[in-house]
Backbone as a ProteinNet text record, in pm:
[ID]
protein_1_A
[PRIMARY]
MSDIRIASIAPILPSHNLRRSMDYYHLLGFSCTPYQDGDGYAFLTRDGLEIHLRKAPDLIERHNPCGVYFYLDSGTTATLEAEFRAAGVEILSPLEPREWKMNEFMVSDPDGNLLRFGEKLA
[TERTIARY]
1843.1	1841.5	1958.6	2004.8	2114.4	2062.2	2153.6	2117.2	2094	2080.1	2058.5	1920.3	1917.2	1793.8	1749.1	1622.4	1567.9	1549.6	1614.2	1615.2	1489.1	1428.6	1306.8	1239	1121.9	1046.8	985.6	980	923.9	826.2	696.6	599.3	611.1	588.3	588.4	445.1	385.6	246	236.2	140.3	121.8	52.3	88.4	28.5	7.1	-112	-142.8	-78.3	-71.3	-18.4	68.3	199.8	290.5	278	267.1	257.4	134.7	20.8	-103	-86.8	-26.4	-5.8	87.7	195.9	289.2	220.9	137.6	62.5	-27.9	-92.4	-180.4	-100.4	9.4	88.3	152.5	176.9	225.7	121.2	-7.9	-114.7	-110.7	-62.9	-53.6	74.9	154.6	275.8	401.6	396.2	513.4	597.3	728.6	819.3	826	819.3	812.8	930.7	1005.9	1122.1	1110.8	1093.6	1089.8	1228.6	1232	1357.5	1393.4	1513.2	1567.2	1471.2	1409.6	1323.7	1187	1157.1	1032	910.2	929.2	812.9	780.3	870.4	845.1	847.3	908	926	943.1	898.8	913.4	930.5	1001.1	1023.7	945.3	869.1	792	844.1	869.9	920.5	842.2	825.1	765.5	811.6	859.4	901.9	1003.2	1092	1195.4	1149.5	1024.9	970.9	951.4	953.2	939.5	825.6	766.6	677.5	732.9	728.5	769.6	646.1	647	542.3	606.1	538.5	586.1	475	514	415.5	355.7	224.3	150.3	43.5	80	-13.3	-138.5	-132.8	-249.7	-339.8	-304.3	-382.3	-521.6	-621.9	-758.4	-776.8	-795.5	-803	-913.7	-879.6	-970.5	-1009.9	-946.7	-974	-842.7	-788.1	-655.3	-657.9	-607.7	-612.1	-497.3	-407.7	-292	-329.8	-254.4	-279	-158.9	-158.8	-51.7	-117	-65.7	-113.7	-5.6	-42.9	47.2	10.6	98.9	76.2	124.3	37.7	68.3	87.1	154.1	167.6	30.7	11.8	-115.2	-153.5	-278.4	-330.7	-307	-252.3	-220.7	-310	-387.8	-464.1	-570.2	-640.5	-744	-682.6	-565.8	-498.2	-458.3	-406.6	-367.3	-488.5	-597.9	-719.4	-764.1	-758.7	-797.1	-703.7	-574.6	-479.2	-511.1	-543.2	-577.5	-702.6	-804.3	-928.3	-899.6	-817.7	-784	-709	-634.8	-560.8	-649	-775.4	-867.3	-866.9	-808.1	-804.2	-939.8	-995	-1122.2	-1097.4	-1172.8	-1162.2	-1260.1	-1207.9	-1289.8	-1373.3	-1311.3	-1378.8	-1328.7	-1418.4	-1374.3	-1314.6	-1246.2	-1183	-1287	-1263.6	-1351.1	-1280.7	-1321.3	-1264.9	-1310.6	-1218.6	-1249.2	-1247.5	-1312.9	-1321.5	-1185.5	-1087.1	-953.3	-864.3	-929.3	-864	-768.7	-813.1	-740.9	-839.4	-794.5	-871.4	-812.2	-889.2	-828.8	-923.4	-862.9	-937.8	-869	-939.5	-886.5	-903.4	-804.1	-811.4	-769.6	-796.3	-758.3	-690.3	-575.9	-507.6	-578.7	-537.3	-608.8	-616.2	-529	-528.7	-597.8	-658.9	-731.4	-648.3	-521.4	-441	-499.7	-536.1	-599.5	-492.6	-506.9	-412.8	-487.4	-448.3	-510.6	-413.9	-466.8	-387.6	-452.9	-377.1	-439.9	-344.8	-405.7	-333.6	-402.2	-323.6	-378.3	-468.2	-579	-667.6	-619.9	-636.5	-593.9	-683.7
-844.8	-807.8	-715.4	-724.7	-638.6	-499.3	-411.4	-275	-261.7	-373.8	-369.3	-312.2	-214.7	-145.6	-191.5	-223.4	-255.9	-124.3	-110.8	16	39.2	-66.6	-51.2	-186.7	-184.3	-306.6	-295.7	-406.7	-405.9	-522.4	-493.7	-600.8	-659.7	-789.5	-857.9	-901.3	-841.1	-868	-956.8	-1049.3	-1135.2	-1060.6	-1098.4	-1037.3	-1143.8	-1148.1	-1241.7	-1194.9	-1063.4	-1005.4	-884.9	-903.8	-798.5	-669.2	-676.5	-554.9	-474.4	-540.8	-471.8	-409.5	-483.2	-431.6	-311.6	-318.8	-205.5	-82.5	-101.6	11.2	75.1	-8.6	42.1	122.1	65	133.6	261	265.2	389.2	500.5	466.1	564.4	618.3	535.5	575.8	653.7	678.7	757.6	677.8	546.4	462.5	452.8	448.3	411.6	259.7	199.2	53.4	1.1	-91	-148.9	-300.6	-361.9	-508	-565.2	-681.4	-750	-835.5	-822.8	-897.3	-897	-1010.6	-1018.7	-955.1	-916.6	-847.3	-934.9	-1065.6	-1153.1	-1215.2	-1205.3	-1274.2	-1188.7	-1070.2	-990.7	-844.8	-754	-611.1	-533.6	-421.5	-331	-202.9	-158.9	-35.6	58.5	183.1	279	409.3	467.9	600.8	659.8	781.3	853	773.8	701.2	625.4	493.4	455.6	329.7	231.7	101.9	-0.6	-96.8	-141.5	-257.4	-347.4	-477.1	-570.9	-646.3	-680.4	-764.6	-894.1	-1004.4	-1132.7	-1194.4	-1257.2	-1320.6	-1440.2	-1446.2	-1554.6	-1602.8	-1690.1	-1729.6	-1800.3	-1861.7	-1932.8	-1844.3	-1718.1	-1624.5	-1607.4	-1615.8	-1589.3	-1438.4	-1377.7	-1232.5	-1177.4	-1066.4	-991.7	-1070.3	-1182.4	-1260.2	-1280.8	-1172.1	-1175	-1113.3	-1184	-1131.6	-1037.9	-1006.4	-922.2	-774.9	-700.2	-557.1	-482.8	-352	-264.2	-137.4	-87.3	39.5	144.3	257.1	368.5	480.6	509	618	747.7	846.8	974.3	1083.9	1190.5	1307.3	1370.1	1427.7	1490.6	1597.2	1593.7	1693.4	1665.8	1548.6	1519.2	1413.7	1345.2	1231.4	1273.2	1381.2	1427.4	1466.2	1528.2	1566.6	1443.3	1341.5	1219.2	1149.6	1143.1	1081.8	1157.2	1289.3	1369.9	1343.1	1328	1296.1	1160.8	1063.3	930.6	937.3	1007.7	1021.8	1087.1	1191.7	1261.8	1170.8	1073.6	978.9	864.1	862.6	757.4	634.1	645.1	532.7	520.4	400	376.1	372.1	452.1	454.4	351.5	251	143.2	190.8	269.4	325.8	469	568.1	707.8	749.6	861.4	917.3	946.5	892	919.2	880.1	942	904.1	762.7	683	544.9	534.1	434.4	416.9	390.4	348.2	321.7	446.4	564.3	694.9	724.2	682.6	714.3	774.9	872.1	927.8	862.6	775.9	695.7	668.9	629.8	580.7	455	379.1	251.6	236.3	172.7	130.4	-16.4	-79.5	-218.9	-231.9	-298.1	-315	-421.9	-443.7	-537.7	-681	-714.9	-849.6	-859.5	-750.7	-752.7	-718.1	-680.2	-634.6	-503.4	-499.5	-381.5	-281.5	-157.7	-51.1	56.9	77.4	179.8	295.6	416.1	537.7	620.3	657.7	730.6	811.2	892.9	976.6	964.5	979.6	971.5	1090.6	1063.3	1170.4	1219.2	1346.4	1403.9	1357.9
2552.7	2412.4	2381.7	2259.6	2215.7	2181.9	2146.8	2108.7	1958.5	1890.3	1745.8	1717.5	1627	1590.7	1452.5	1437.5	1306.1	1231.6	1117	1043.9	961.7	911.5	831.9	818.3	759.2	735.7	596.4	524.4	388.8	375.6	382.3	363.3	222.6	211.4	82.6	54.7	-48.2	-81	-204	-204.9	-321.8	-434.8	-557.4	-675.8	-782.9	-836.3	-944.8	-1075.3	-1094.6	-1217.8	-1179.2	-1180.6	-1133.5	-1213.1	-1344.3	-1425.7	-1386.2	-1372.1	-1332.7	-1194.4	-1102	-966.3	-966.2	-1042.2	-1047.7	-1106.9	-1208	-1264.9	-1159.3	-1077.5	-972.1	-868.5	-820.4	-718	-772.2	-902.1	-963.3	-946.6	-958.6	-934.8	-791.8	-698.8	-558	-528.6	-630.3	-611.9	-585.4	-601.6	-579.4	-706.1	-689.4	-797.7	-797.2	-913.7	-923.6	-1004.3	-944.4	-1010.5	-1008.5	-1125.8	-1128.4	-1100.3	-1039	-1011.4	-1131.9	-1181	-1294.7	-1412.7	-1444.3	-1562.9	-1541.2	-1418.1	-1389.5	-1379.8	-1385.6	-1386.8	-1251.3	-1154.7	-1029.4	-904.1	-912.8	-791.5	-831.5	-745.3	-773.3	-643.5	-653.4	-541.6	-566.6	-467.7	-476.3	-368.9	-404.5	-306	-313.2	-195.7	-184.2	-50.9	-55.2	65.5	148.1	80.7	149.4	208.2	184.1	235.5	120.7	152.4	49.4	77.1	-31.5	-32.9	-142.1	-121	-224.3	-272.3	-399.2	-456.4	-503.3	-479.8	-531.3	-614.6	-722.7	-809	-736.4	-736.9	-671.7	-770	-864.3	-969.8	-919.6	-803.5	-750.6	-665.9	-653.3	-572.7	-632.2	-549.3	-593.5	-588.1	-703.5	-709.8	-621.4	-555	-467.4	-341.8	-314.4	-192.9	-118.4	-70	-13.1	126.9	226	362.6	399.1	306.5	339.4	344.5	421.8	430.6	484.3	460.9	508.6	562.5	674.6	729.6	707.8	649.2	625.3	722.3	817.1	911.5	847.6	844.1	780.3	884.2	842.9	929.7	950.6	1067.1	1101.9	999.7	957.9	866	718.9	684.8	544.6	480.8	560.6	509.1	407.9	433.3	339.4	205.1	208.8	84.8	4.6	73.2	3.5	-57.4	17.1	-37.4	-163.2	-160.3	-277	-395.2	-368.6	-475.1	-537.5	-453.7	-505.4	-591.8	-544	-622.5	-758.1	-757.1	-881.8	-979.1	-925.7	-1009.4	-1057.4	-1013.5	-1055.2	-967.2	-848.3	-754.9	-686.5	-685.7	-616.7	-466	-392	-245.9	-191.2	-124.6	-70.7	47.9	134.1	250.6	266.1	260.7	262.4	396.6	391.7	510.5	617.6	735.8	849.6	978.2	1088.8	1218.7	1255.1	1304.6	1343.6	1495.8	1546.3	1691.5	1754.9	1676.7	1729.9	1725.2	1718.4	1728.7	1612.4	1493.5	1370.7	1272.1	1196.4	1085.6	961.1	894	788.8	673	561.3	446.5	396.6	312.9	266.4	116.5	56.3	-82.6	-87	-198.8	-217.1	-352.1	-355.2	-483.2	-566.8	-690.2	-777	-724.2	-629	-573.3	-438.3	-394.5	-268.5	-147	-165.9	-52.4	-2.4	124.3	183.2	225.8	179.7	212.3	288.5	414.2	498.1	513.9	501.9	517.2	625.7	728.7	837.1	922.5	1005.5	1100.9	1235.6	1340.6	1476	1503.7	1570.3	1615.5	1751.2	1776.1	1904.6	2016.5
[MASK]
++++++++++++++++++++++++++++++++++++++++++++++++++++++++++++++++++++++++++++++++++++++++++++++++++++++++++++++++++++++++++

């Protein structure tokens, strides 16, 4: 293998309605930038990281197997969950220690994309 390093990764999540999805991710603290006419693709950024959304008109809402895991710095997960609650974000699964040695909580976007936020347990 070469010494080429992958600098970042950007998951591409399906969205039935890009405007609704961008509004939701804005509640999570993401900056949302539609691509060109804004009807087919969007870029979401937070803390130097990106998620992309693509329009998927045939997507069955809330029946989506996609997901993203956000690894947080130790001791910050409870604060983030509280921020989400204060913004009116529904918490799908509250913050708790998991058997896989992560302290995490989960939310789901309007299209059923599962978003897990967690920190490693000592």
